[in-house]
Short mmCIF file of C-alpha atoms and ligand atoms in Angstrom, two decimals:
data_model
loop_
_atom_site.label_atom_id
_atom_site.label_comp_id
_atom_site.label_asym_id
_atom_site.label_seq_id
_atom_site.Cartn_x
_atom_site.Cartn_y
_atom_site.Cartn_z
CA UNK A 1 -0.25 0.01 -0.20
CA UNK A 2 1.23 3.77 -0.73
CA UNK A 3 2.18 5.49 2.39
CA UNK A 4 0.79 8.90 2.50
CA UNK A 5 3.36 11.48 1.16
CA UNK A 6 4.89 14.05 3.92
CA UNK A 7 4.75 17.59 2.85
CA UNK A 8 8.09 19.47 3.19
CA UNK A 9 6.72 23.24 3.75
CA UNK A 10 8.91 25.65 1.61
CA UNK A 11 9.37 29.02 3.47
CA UNK A 12 10.82 31.38 1.05
CA UNK A 13 12.83 34.26 2.65
CA UNK A 14 14.16 35.88 -0.56
CA UNK A 15 12.18 39.32 0.31
CA UNK A 16 13.53 39.28 3.81
CA UNK A 17 16.90 37.52 4.33
CA UNK A 18 17.54 37.61 0.57
CA UNK A 19 17.36 41.32 0.45
CA UNK A 20 19.52 41.62 3.36
CA UNK A 21 22.24 40.42 0.80
CA UNK A 22 24.57 43.65 0.60
CA UNK A 23 23.40 45.60 -2.56
CA UNK A 24 20.23 43.62 -3.06
CA UNK A 25 17.56 46.23 -2.20
CA UNK A 26 14.08 46.14 -3.85
CA UNK A 27 11.28 48.39 -4.32
CA UNK A 28 8.02 47.48 -3.25
CA UNK A 29 6.83 47.10 -6.88
CA UNK A 30 9.65 44.91 -7.41
CA UNK A 31 8.72 42.93 -4.18
CA UNK A 32 5.30 42.40 -5.16
CA UNK A 33 6.32 41.07 -8.75
CA UNK A 34 8.62 38.89 -7.01
CA UNK A 35 5.84 37.75 -4.51
CA UNK A 36 3.25 36.88 -7.38
CA UNK A 37 5.98 34.62 -9.00
CA UNK A 38 6.77 32.99 -5.70
CA UNK A 39 3.15 32.06 -5.40
CA UNK A 40 3.06 30.57 -8.84
CA UNK A 41 6.09 28.71 -7.92
CA UNK A 42 4.16 27.19 -5.09
CA UNK A 43 5.88 28.29 -1.99
CA UNK A 44 4.06 27.75 1.12
CA UNK A 45 5.10 30.72 3.10
CA UNK A 46 6.42 33.97 1.66
CA UNK A 47 8.42 35.99 4.35
CA UNK A 48 7.89 39.28 2.78
CA UNK A 49 10.00 41.48 4.97
CA UNK A 50 10.85 43.03 8.35
CA UNK A 51 7.93 45.60 8.77
CA UNK A 52 9.48 47.72 11.84
CA UNK A 53 12.97 48.17 9.83
CA UNK A 54 11.30 50.85 7.58
CA UNK A 55 8.08 52.43 6.27
CA UNK A 56 8.92 50.95 2.96
CA UNK A 57 9.14 47.57 4.32
CA UNK A 58 5.99 47.83 6.04
CA UNK A 59 4.29 48.88 2.87
CA UNK A 60 5.90 46.01 0.96
CA UNK A 61 4.72 43.61 3.50
CA UNK A 62 1.13 45.11 3.79
CA UNK A 63 0.75 45.28 -0.02
CA UNK A 64 1.75 41.86 -0.63
CA UNK A 65 -0.59 40.43 2.12
CA UNK A 66 -3.49 42.42 0.23
CA UNK A 67 -2.49 40.52 -2.97
CA UNK A 68 -1.33 36.98 -2.44
CA UNK A 69 -4.08 34.36 -2.11
CA UNK A 70 -2.36 30.86 -1.62
CA UNK A 71 0.76 31.21 0.15
CA UNK A 72 0.84 32.24 3.56
CA UNK A 73 2.65 35.85 4.11
CA UNK A 74 4.93 36.34 6.92
CA UNK A 75 6.30 39.53 8.55
CA UNK A 76 9.53 39.11 10.98
CA UNK A 77 9.74 40.98 14.20
CA UNK A 78 12.02 40.90 17.24
CA UNK A 79 10.88 39.97 20.41
CA UNK A 80 9.82 43.52 21.21
CA UNK A 81 6.19 44.99 21.37
CA UNK A 82 6.49 47.63 18.51
CA UNK A 83 8.10 45.11 16.32
CA UNK A 84 5.38 42.63 16.84
CA UNK A 85 2.50 45.20 16.68
CA UNK A 86 3.99 46.49 13.38
CA UNK A 87 4.42 42.92 12.02
CA UNK A 88 0.92 41.70 12.84
CA UNK A 89 -0.55 44.92 11.47
CA UNK A 90 1.43 44.33 8.06
CA UNK A 91 0.05 40.93 7.51
CA UNK A 92 -3.41 41.61 8.68
CA UNK A 93 -4.80 41.91 5.24
CA UNK A 94 -3.43 38.39 4.43
CA UNK A 95 -5.60 35.50 3.89
CA UNK A 96 -3.14 33.60 5.77
CA UNK A 97 -0.80 35.69 7.80
CA UNK A 98 2.07 34.63 10.16
CA UNK A 99 4.17 36.75 12.65
CA UNK A 100 7.83 35.42 12.66
CA UNK A 101 9.44 36.43 15.90
CA UNK A 102 13.11 35.84 16.73
CA UNK A 103 15.54 36.34 19.94
CA UNK A 104 19.13 35.21 20.07
CA UNK A 105 19.80 32.44 22.34
CA UNK A 106 23.60 31.64 22.01
CA UNK A 107 25.95 32.42 25.05
CA UNK A 108 27.93 34.59 22.82
CA UNK A 109 24.84 36.48 21.74
CA UNK A 110 23.39 36.87 25.06
CA UNK A 111 26.36 37.96 26.87
CA UNK A 112 27.89 40.49 24.19
CA UNK A 113 24.43 41.66 22.55
CA UNK A 114 21.99 41.80 25.32
CA UNK A 115 24.31 41.61 28.73
CA UNK A 116 21.47 39.40 29.98
CA UNK A 117 20.97 36.07 31.89
CA UNK A 118 19.42 32.94 30.53
CA UNK A 119 16.50 33.49 32.69
CA UNK A 120 15.72 36.86 31.53
CA UNK A 121 15.69 35.52 27.79
CA UNK A 122 13.41 32.89 28.72
CA UNK A 123 10.78 35.45 29.91
CA UNK A 124 11.33 37.60 26.99
CA UNK A 125 10.54 34.53 24.77
CA UNK A 126 7.63 33.89 26.75
CA UNK A 127 6.12 37.53 26.93
CA UNK A 128 6.67 38.12 23.21
CA UNK A 129 5.23 34.84 22.02
CA UNK A 130 2.31 35.30 24.18
CA UNK A 131 1.78 38.73 22.98
CA UNK A 132 2.35 37.87 19.31
CA UNK A 133 -0.02 34.71 19.49
CA UNK A 134 -2.87 37.29 20.64
CA UNK A 135 -2.32 39.39 17.53
CA UNK A 136 -2.01 36.65 15.07
CA UNK A 137 -3.09 33.10 15.20
CA UNK A 138 -0.02 31.64 13.31
CA UNK A 139 3.31 32.25 15.10
CA UNK A 140 6.74 31.08 14.35
CA UNK A 141 9.63 31.53 16.70
CA UNK A 142 13.42 31.46 16.21
CA UNK A 143 16.16 31.12 18.65
CA UNK A 144 18.55 32.91 16.80
CA UNK A 145 22.21 31.46 16.50
CA UNK A 146 20.50 28.03 17.89
CA UNK A 147 23.30 25.93 16.38
CA UNK A 148 25.81 27.77 18.89
CA UNK A 149 23.43 27.63 21.75
CA UNK A 150 23.84 25.31 24.78
CA UNK A 151 21.50 22.46 24.04
CA UNK A 152 19.68 22.22 27.49
CA UNK A 153 18.87 26.12 27.25
CA UNK A 154 17.59 25.58 23.61
CA UNK A 155 15.33 22.91 24.78
CA UNK A 156 13.91 25.25 27.26
CA UNK A 157 13.59 28.13 25.05
CA UNK A 158 11.69 25.86 22.42
CA UNK A 159 9.37 24.41 25.07
CA UNK A 160 8.52 27.99 26.41
CA UNK A 161 7.68 29.24 22.90
CA UNK A 162 5.55 26.36 22.07
CA UNK A 163 3.65 26.54 25.55
CA UNK A 164 3.01 30.11 24.72
CA UNK A 165 1.64 29.44 21.30
CA UNK A 166 4.02 29.14 18.43
CA UNK A 167 2.93 26.83 16.03
CA UNK A 168 6.28 26.44 14.14
CA UNK A 169 9.76 26.38 15.78
CA UNK A 170 12.71 27.42 13.39
CA UNK A 171 16.13 26.58 14.01
CA UNK A 172 18.66 29.05 12.66
CA UNK A 173 22.26 28.24 11.76
CA UNK A 174 22.66 31.89 11.86
CA UNK A 175 26.45 32.00 11.11
CA UNK A 176 26.34 28.89 8.97
CA UNK A 177 28.64 27.35 11.37
CA UNK A 178 27.25 23.77 11.55
CA UNK A 179 27.73 20.89 9.44
CA UNK A 180 25.51 17.91 8.24
CA UNK A 181 25.89 15.39 10.82
CA UNK A 182 26.14 17.67 13.63
CA UNK A 183 22.89 19.40 12.57
CA UNK A 184 21.29 16.10 12.26
CA UNK A 185 22.21 15.50 15.85
CA UNK A 186 20.86 18.59 17.23
CA UNK A 187 17.49 18.04 15.27
CA UNK A 188 17.16 14.49 16.70
CA UNK A 189 17.98 15.94 20.07
CA UNK A 190 15.20 18.54 19.79
CA UNK A 191 12.82 15.99 18.57
CA UNK A 192 13.76 13.59 21.58
CA UNK A 193 14.25 16.05 24.48
CA UNK A 194 11.50 19.00 23.95
CA UNK A 195 8.45 17.30 25.66
CA UNK A 196 5.74 19.26 23.54
CA UNK A 197 7.66 19.26 20.24
CA UNK A 198 4.98 17.46 18.49
CA UNK A 199 2.72 20.32 18.93
CA UNK A 200 4.73 22.36 16.56
CA UNK A 201 6.15 22.07 13.16
CA UNK A 202 9.87 22.16 13.18
CA UNK A 203 11.71 24.31 10.81
CA UNK A 204 15.31 24.92 9.55
CA UNK A 205 17.14 28.27 8.44
CA UNK A 206 20.62 27.51 7.20
CA UNK A 207 23.36 30.16 6.12
CA UNK A 208 26.11 29.25 3.59
CA UNK A 209 29.10 30.44 5.28
CA UNK A 210 30.78 27.44 4.86
CA UNK A 211 28.98 26.24 1.70
CA UNK A 212 26.79 23.97 3.58
CA UNK A 213 23.78 25.60 3.81
CA UNK A 214 21.79 22.98 1.43
CA UNK A 215 23.33 20.04 2.88
CA UNK A 216 22.54 21.28 6.33
CA UNK A 217 18.76 21.93 5.46
CA UNK A 218 18.51 18.38 3.78
CA UNK A 219 20.26 16.77 6.79
CA UNK A 220 17.71 18.33 9.06
CA UNK A 221 14.91 17.23 6.98
CA UNK A 222 16.19 13.55 7.47
CA UNK A 223 16.07 14.16 11.35
CA UNK A 224 12.69 15.36 11.32
CA UNK A 225 12.30 18.91 10.07
CA UNK A 226 9.40 19.62 7.88
CA UNK A 227 9.75 23.30 7.04
CA UNK A 228 12.96 24.59 5.40
CA UNK A 229 13.54 28.23 4.87
CA UNK A 230 15.26 29.10 1.63
CA UNK A 231 15.93 31.74 -0.98
CA UNK A 232 15.80 31.99 -4.77
CA UNK A 233 19.43 31.77 -6.02
CA UNK A 234 20.44 31.43 -2.44
CA UNK A 235 20.48 34.99 -2.09
CA UNK A 236 20.93 36.23 1.68
CA UNK A 237 22.79 37.78 4.44
CA UNK A 238 26.65 37.23 3.65
CA UNK A 239 27.26 34.19 1.79
CA UNK A 240 23.28 33.65 1.49
CA UNK A 241 20.86 31.23 2.59
CA UNK A 242 20.12 27.59 1.57
CA UNK A 243 18.95 28.14 -2.21
CA UNK A 244 15.52 27.08 -3.18
CA UNK A 245 15.93 25.13 -6.29
CA UNK A 246 18.79 23.24 -4.91
CA UNK A 247 16.59 22.02 -1.81
CA UNK A 248 13.49 21.32 -3.89
CA UNK A 249 15.38 19.29 -6.59
CA UNK A 250 17.35 17.33 -4.05
CA UNK A 251 14.22 16.16 -2.35
CA UNK A 252 12.56 15.54 -5.86
CA UNK A 253 15.64 13.94 -7.50
CA UNK A 254 16.51 11.71 -4.51
CA UNK A 255 13.37 10.16 -3.80
CA UNK A 256 15.02 7.06 -2.71
CA UNK A 257 16.60 9.15 0.28
CA UNK A 258 13.64 11.48 1.10
CA UNK A 259 11.22 8.65 0.99
CA UNK A 260 7.54 9.79 0.92
CA UNK A 261 8.38 13.45 1.21
CA UNK A 262 7.41 16.22 -1.44
CA UNK A 263 7.37 19.74 -1.57
CA UNK A 264 4.60 21.74 -3.29
CA UNK A 265 6.69 23.52 -5.67
CA UNK A 266 5.88 23.51 -9.17
CA UNK A 267 9.64 22.94 -10.46
CA UNK A 268 8.81 24.14 -13.96
CA UNK A 269 8.75 27.63 -12.55
CA UNK A 270 12.24 27.43 -11.02
CA UNK A 271 14.08 28.77 -13.75
CA UNK A 272 11.92 31.79 -14.60
CA UNK A 273 11.76 32.58 -10.74
CA UNK A 274 15.60 32.58 -10.74
CA UNK A 275 15.88 34.84 -13.48
CA UNK A 276 13.32 37.32 -12.43
CA UNK A 277 15.09 37.69 -8.96
CA UNK A 278 18.32 37.80 -10.59
CA UNK A 279 17.33 40.84 -12.83
CA UNK A 280 15.44 42.48 -10.06
CA UNK A 281 18.33 42.21 -7.70
CA UNK A 282 21.01 42.65 -10.14
CA UNK A 283 22.78 39.46 -8.58
CA UNK A 284 23.96 37.53 -11.61
CA UNK A 285 23.56 33.74 -11.28
CA UNK A 286 27.02 32.09 -11.84
CA UNK A 287 27.20 29.97 -14.88
CA UNK A 288 28.20 26.93 -12.63
CA UNK A 289 25.27 27.39 -10.10
CA UNK A 290 23.53 23.89 -9.34
CA UNK A 291 20.05 23.89 -11.09
CA UNK A 292 19.84 27.30 -12.48
CA UNK A 293 23.20 28.24 -13.91
CA UNK A 294 23.72 28.65 -17.46
CA UNK A 295 26.07 25.55 -17.53
CA UNK A 296 23.87 23.40 -15.15
CA UNK A 297 22.52 21.27 -18.06
CA UNK A 298 25.43 21.95 -20.60
CA UNK A 299 27.38 19.18 -22.05
CA UNK A 300 30.45 20.33 -23.75
CA UNK A 301 32.69 17.06 -23.98
CA UNK A 302 32.41 14.65 -26.93
CA UNK A 303 32.04 11.83 -24.59
CA UNK A 304 29.34 13.09 -22.64
CA UNK A 305 27.46 14.57 -25.65
CA UNK A 306 27.25 11.33 -27.33
CA UNK A 307 26.05 9.40 -24.30
CA UNK A 308 23.42 12.13 -23.47
CA UNK A 309 22.17 11.79 -27.09
CA UNK A 310 21.98 7.79 -26.33
CA UNK A 311 20.59 8.12 -22.97
CA UNK A 312 20.10 11.40 -21.28
CA UNK A 313 20.29 9.91 -17.90
CA UNK A 314 23.97 8.68 -18.50
CA UNK A 315 25.05 12.44 -17.55
CA UNK A 316 21.89 14.19 -16.46
CA UNK A 317 20.24 13.16 -13.21
CA UNK A 318 17.56 15.71 -13.82
CA UNK A 319 15.58 16.65 -16.95
CA UNK A 320 16.14 20.49 -17.79
CA UNK A 321 12.40 20.66 -18.53
CA UNK A 322 11.37 19.98 -15.07
CA UNK A 323 13.04 23.03 -13.90
CA UNK A 324 11.67 25.16 -16.86
CA UNK A 325 14.82 25.07 -19.08
CA UNK A 326 13.63 24.30 -22.67
CA UNK A 327 16.78 24.88 -24.43
CA UNK A 328 19.16 22.48 -25.75
CA UNK A 329 21.47 21.16 -23.38
CA UNK A 330 24.26 20.24 -25.85
CA UNK A 331 26.85 23.06 -26.44
CA UNK A 332 28.66 22.50 -29.46
CA UNK A 333 32.43 23.32 -29.00
CA UNK A 334 35.74 21.88 -29.96
CA UNK A 335 35.32 18.62 -27.80
CA UNK A 336 32.04 17.90 -29.71
CA UNK A 337 31.85 14.80 -31.72
CA UNK A 338 30.19 14.19 -35.15
CA UNK A 339 26.95 12.45 -33.65
CA UNK A 340 26.29 15.51 -31.61
CA UNK A 341 26.82 17.67 -34.62
CA UNK A 342 24.67 15.43 -36.82
CA UNK A 343 21.77 15.46 -34.22
CA UNK A 344 21.78 19.27 -34.05
CA UNK A 345 22.02 19.72 -38.05
CA UNK A 346 19.12 17.38 -38.19
CA UNK A 347 17.08 19.63 -35.66
CA UNK A 348 18.15 22.89 -37.38
CA UNK A 349 17.02 21.80 -41.04
CA UNK A 350 14.34 19.55 -40.33
CA UNK A 351 15.93 16.87 -42.32
CA UNK A 352 15.69 13.61 -40.36
CA UNK A 353 18.20 11.54 -42.57
CA UNK A 354 20.85 14.48 -43.02
CA UNK A 355 24.37 12.86 -42.88
CA UNK A 356 27.16 14.97 -41.34
CA UNK A 357 29.83 14.76 -44.08
CA UNK A 358 33.32 14.71 -43.51
CA UNK A 359 33.67 18.28 -45.10
CA UNK A 360 30.91 19.53 -42.56
CA UNK A 361 32.51 18.10 -39.77
CA UNK A 362 36.19 19.32 -40.72
CA UNK A 363 34.65 22.72 -41.07
CA UNK A 364 32.82 22.64 -37.89
CA UNK A 365 35.87 21.42 -35.89
CA UNK A 366 37.91 24.18 -37.53
CA UNK A 367 35.28 26.87 -36.53
CA UNK A 368 35.42 25.43 -33.19
CA UNK A 369 38.70 25.91 -32.77
CA UNK A 370 38.41 29.55 -33.58
CA UNK A 371 35.21 30.16 -31.38
CA UNK A 372 34.50 29.11 -28.00
CA UNK A 373 30.72 27.90 -28.58
CA UNK A 374 29.40 27.27 -32.04
CA UNK A 375 25.72 28.71 -32.20
CA UNK A 376 22.89 27.39 -34.43
CA UNK A 377 23.56 30.54 -36.52
CA UNK A 378 26.99 29.33 -37.19
CA UNK A 379 25.73 25.92 -38.09
CA UNK A 380 23.10 27.47 -40.73
CA UNK A 381 26.24 29.07 -42.11
CA UNK A 382 28.22 25.83 -42.10
CA UNK A 383 25.52 23.96 -43.92
CA UNK A 384 25.59 26.81 -46.71
CA UNK A 385 29.30 26.66 -46.95
CA UNK A 386 29.42 22.82 -47.42
CA UNK A 387 26.82 22.67 -49.88
CA UNK A 388 28.00 21.77 -53.40
CA UNK A 389 28.98 24.87 -55.40
CA UNK A 390 30.78 25.42 -58.77
CA UNK A 391 34.53 25.50 -58.04
CA UNK A 392 36.15 26.78 -61.10
CA UNK A 393 38.35 29.27 -58.97
CA UNK A 394 39.23 28.42 -55.57
CA UNK A 395 40.72 30.72 -53.06
CA UNK A 396 44.27 29.51 -51.82
CA UNK A 397 45.40 32.65 -50.04
CA UNK A 398 45.45 36.32 -49.75
CA UNK A 399 47.61 38.80 -48.26
CA UNK A 400 46.48 42.54 -47.92
CA UNK A 401 48.40 45.52 -46.96
CA UNK A 402 46.40 48.48 -45.82
CA UNK A 403 46.39 51.17 -43.34
CA UNK A 404 44.94 54.57 -42.54
CA UNK A 405 47.55 56.48 -44.76
CA UNK A 406 48.69 53.83 -47.36
CA UNK A 407 46.71 52.55 -50.39
CA UNK A 408 45.47 49.11 -49.82
CA UNK A 409 47.31 46.36 -51.92
CA UNK A 410 46.13 42.92 -52.20
CA UNK A 411 47.85 39.70 -53.53
CA UNK A 412 45.49 36.89 -54.04
CA UNK A 413 46.40 33.25 -55.00
CA UNK A 414 43.74 31.12 -56.71
CA UNK A 415 43.60 27.53 -58.03
CA UNK A 416 42.15 27.34 -61.57
CA UNK A 417 42.27 23.95 -63.55
CA UNK A 418 44.77 22.64 -61.12
CA UNK A 419 47.25 25.68 -61.67
CA UNK A 420 47.82 28.21 -59.00
CA UNK A 421 47.60 31.65 -60.28
CA UNK A 422 48.23 35.10 -58.69
CA UNK A 423 47.67 38.78 -58.99
CA UNK A 424 48.20 41.72 -57.22
CA UNK A 425 46.01 45.23 -57.31
CA UNK A 426 45.18 48.14 -55.39
CA UNK A 427 42.05 49.56 -54.65
CA UNK A 428 39.84 52.16 -52.82
CA UNK A 429 39.71 49.73 -49.69
CA UNK A 430 40.92 46.27 -48.83
CA UNK A 431 37.86 44.36 -50.30
CA UNK A 432 38.06 46.39 -53.40
CA UNK A 433 41.85 45.81 -54.06
CA UNK A 434 41.04 42.03 -53.23
CA UNK A 435 38.37 41.93 -55.82
CA UNK A 436 40.30 43.68 -58.55
CA UNK A 437 42.97 41.14 -58.07
CA UNK A 438 40.25 38.17 -58.64
CA UNK A 439 39.07 40.17 -61.72
CA UNK A 440 42.70 40.15 -62.90
CA UNK A 441 42.96 36.44 -62.60
CA UNK A 442 39.52 35.24 -63.81
CA UNK A 443 39.58 37.80 -66.77
CA UNK A 444 36.25 38.77 -65.70
CA UNK A 445 34.79 42.63 -65.71
CA UNK A 446 32.29 42.16 -62.83
CA UNK A 447 30.21 45.04 -61.50
CA UNK A 448 29.61 44.88 -57.73
CA UNK A 449 25.90 45.40 -57.45
CA UNK A 450 25.54 44.71 -53.64
CA UNK A 451 27.69 43.98 -50.71
CA UNK A 452 26.41 42.95 -47.36
CA UNK A 453 28.44 42.00 -44.25
CA UNK A 454 26.83 40.95 -40.89
CA UNK A 455 28.21 39.38 -37.65
CA UNK A 456 26.88 35.83 -36.75
CA UNK A 457 25.70 35.41 -34.37
CA UNK A 458 27.08 37.72 -31.73
CA UNK A 459 30.08 38.79 -29.68
CA UNK A 460 33.69 39.23 -30.46
CA UNK A 461 34.47 35.83 -31.94
CA UNK A 462 31.39 36.19 -34.26
CA UNK A 463 31.76 35.02 -37.99
CA UNK A 464 31.66 37.87 -40.79
CA UNK A 465 28.80 36.46 -43.12
CA UNK A 466 29.20 38.03 -46.71
CA UNK A 467 26.63 38.14 -49.36
CA UNK A 468 27.57 39.92 -52.73
CA UNK A 469 25.63 40.23 -55.93
CA UNK A 470 27.50 40.98 -59.19
CA UNK A 471 26.77 41.45 -62.85
CA UNK A 472 29.35 40.00 -65.23
CA UNK A 473 29.16 38.67 -68.80
CA UNK A 474 25.52 40.03 -68.73
CA UNK A 475 24.38 37.73 -65.87
CA UNK A 476 23.59 38.57 -62.31
CA UNK A 477 25.00 36.24 -59.80
CA UNK A 478 25.09 35.78 -55.84
CA UNK A 479 27.58 34.44 -53.60
CA UNK A 480 27.93 33.99 -49.96
CA UNK A 481 30.50 32.88 -47.53
CA UNK A 482 31.42 33.29 -43.77
CA UNK A 483 34.60 33.12 -41.83
CA UNK A 484 36.07 34.57 -38.75
CA UNK A 485 38.22 36.76 -41.25
CA UNK A 486 35.79 39.06 -43.18
CA UNK A 487 38.29 39.68 -45.94
CA UNK A 488 38.52 35.92 -46.41
CA UNK A 489 34.59 35.75 -46.56
CA UNK A 490 34.51 38.58 -48.80
CA UNK A 491 36.72 37.10 -51.35
CA UNK A 492 35.06 33.75 -51.10
CA UNK A 493 31.68 35.24 -51.58
CA UNK A 494 32.81 37.07 -54.50
CA UNK A 495 34.52 33.85 -56.04
CA UNK A 496 31.34 31.98 -55.68
CA UNK A 497 29.42 34.58 -57.66
CA UNK A 498 32.17 34.61 -60.27
CA UNK A 499 32.18 30.77 -60.26
CA UNK A 500 28.54 30.78 -61.11
CA UNK A 501 29.11 32.94 -64.10
CA UNK A 502 31.78 31.35 -65.72
O1 KIV B 1 19.72 33.90 10.09
C1 KIV B 1 18.87 34.20 11.30
O2 KIV B 1 19.14 33.71 12.35
C2 KIV B 1 17.82 34.67 10.79
C3 KIV B 1 16.55 35.02 11.91
C4 KIV B 1 15.97 36.12 11.75
C5 KIV B 1 15.70 33.77 11.40
O3 KIV B 1 17.72 35.31 9.56
ZN1 ZN B 2 19.15 34.32 8.24
#
């Protein structure tokens, strides 16, 4: 019989802890836009801000509360009367509102921040939770710096907060100090030693100072936590928080480990959400970022590409479509093999039985040596380049001497009927000089009707694609060519046009 799935609640704090990332400030309009997308993504709780922090923050939480229908909207507060009143007022319009109160409990914080004794901290927790519970039915309590708090004291704090009405107890690894085995043990100890723990949902909030936020969050889930705090792209104070996309996809992908657990996230909205947060905060997503980085599903090595085309799961543990990435994951570059190239050419042309010829493959390799990545537009050019053409005159080499105050001179060498011919000419510009040299060799007086040069596809290492139209021997003729050297493509395009005439 199928066991009932256990829900892992996703508490997103991009708009609160995420916005605490230095330089990541958002306007209320931007926060609303992100909140709508978080709701589309299916997050259970949106921590929309810290209402007492500023009038703008209050406004943002209040506006979001009025607009969001499915997710719970949460406001943060210290264990202070004004904070709690402000937070509960800000979420009062929400269909489901929550106040999240926090107080540091570790020895180092109590001693240096508060100069208080443990008993005083306990009474603050008691008073604040009781007060908050009167103003809002849904209260979450966080003992800040929990992972560095003495366990016995932590158990007492948690027990008190639950007794006073906190429905969720969140365990912050505020400074990202813990590691997976240690946090597993801490959560297990809380589960086993806090007498009323089954009256609350246990939650985790990990920071990434040692790069272990996601690992610590997942380890906590295995130990009994049922709510995870996270942020989109792992944004957050200092090194950031546990990244939402990584936590969600780990639970989804490793069903063998997270047995019977599931989140309510629509993973196909992950990529879109990531890019929205990145563009509004100005925090770029590193290319190698798990799940949402540009390279997360990109395969460059020929061996990998070949295997992925045979069976995706050889090198992909997730389907890119499951996180909302539609693009092809095969990056064609110098390590790509013939199979990958043929596959892409077939997709591009729609020709199912297209064969990648040796000429095509050679040309592709030569291009990939010059460019880091070969784009689809390059391939279209490559197909054009390798299609059979009349080759009466074939370019062997060209040399051009040009500059701002010298007359351009071109020396062109061409093969014609198995013979090598060369000619030199000056011209109005380097292209004109080359064309005049070609005319001398071919014995054709061609009139240039049109010349177009465009960069394909983009960037500094783009190719120059040239299209020329000429009139010679009473005929119009067109030639096209591409190369990373624009003089070479200009001459080859011109020669193709001449070849068609002769
Ligand atoms: O990191 C932290 O401890 C926090 C609390 C406010 C939960 O962000
Ligand atoms: Zn935090």
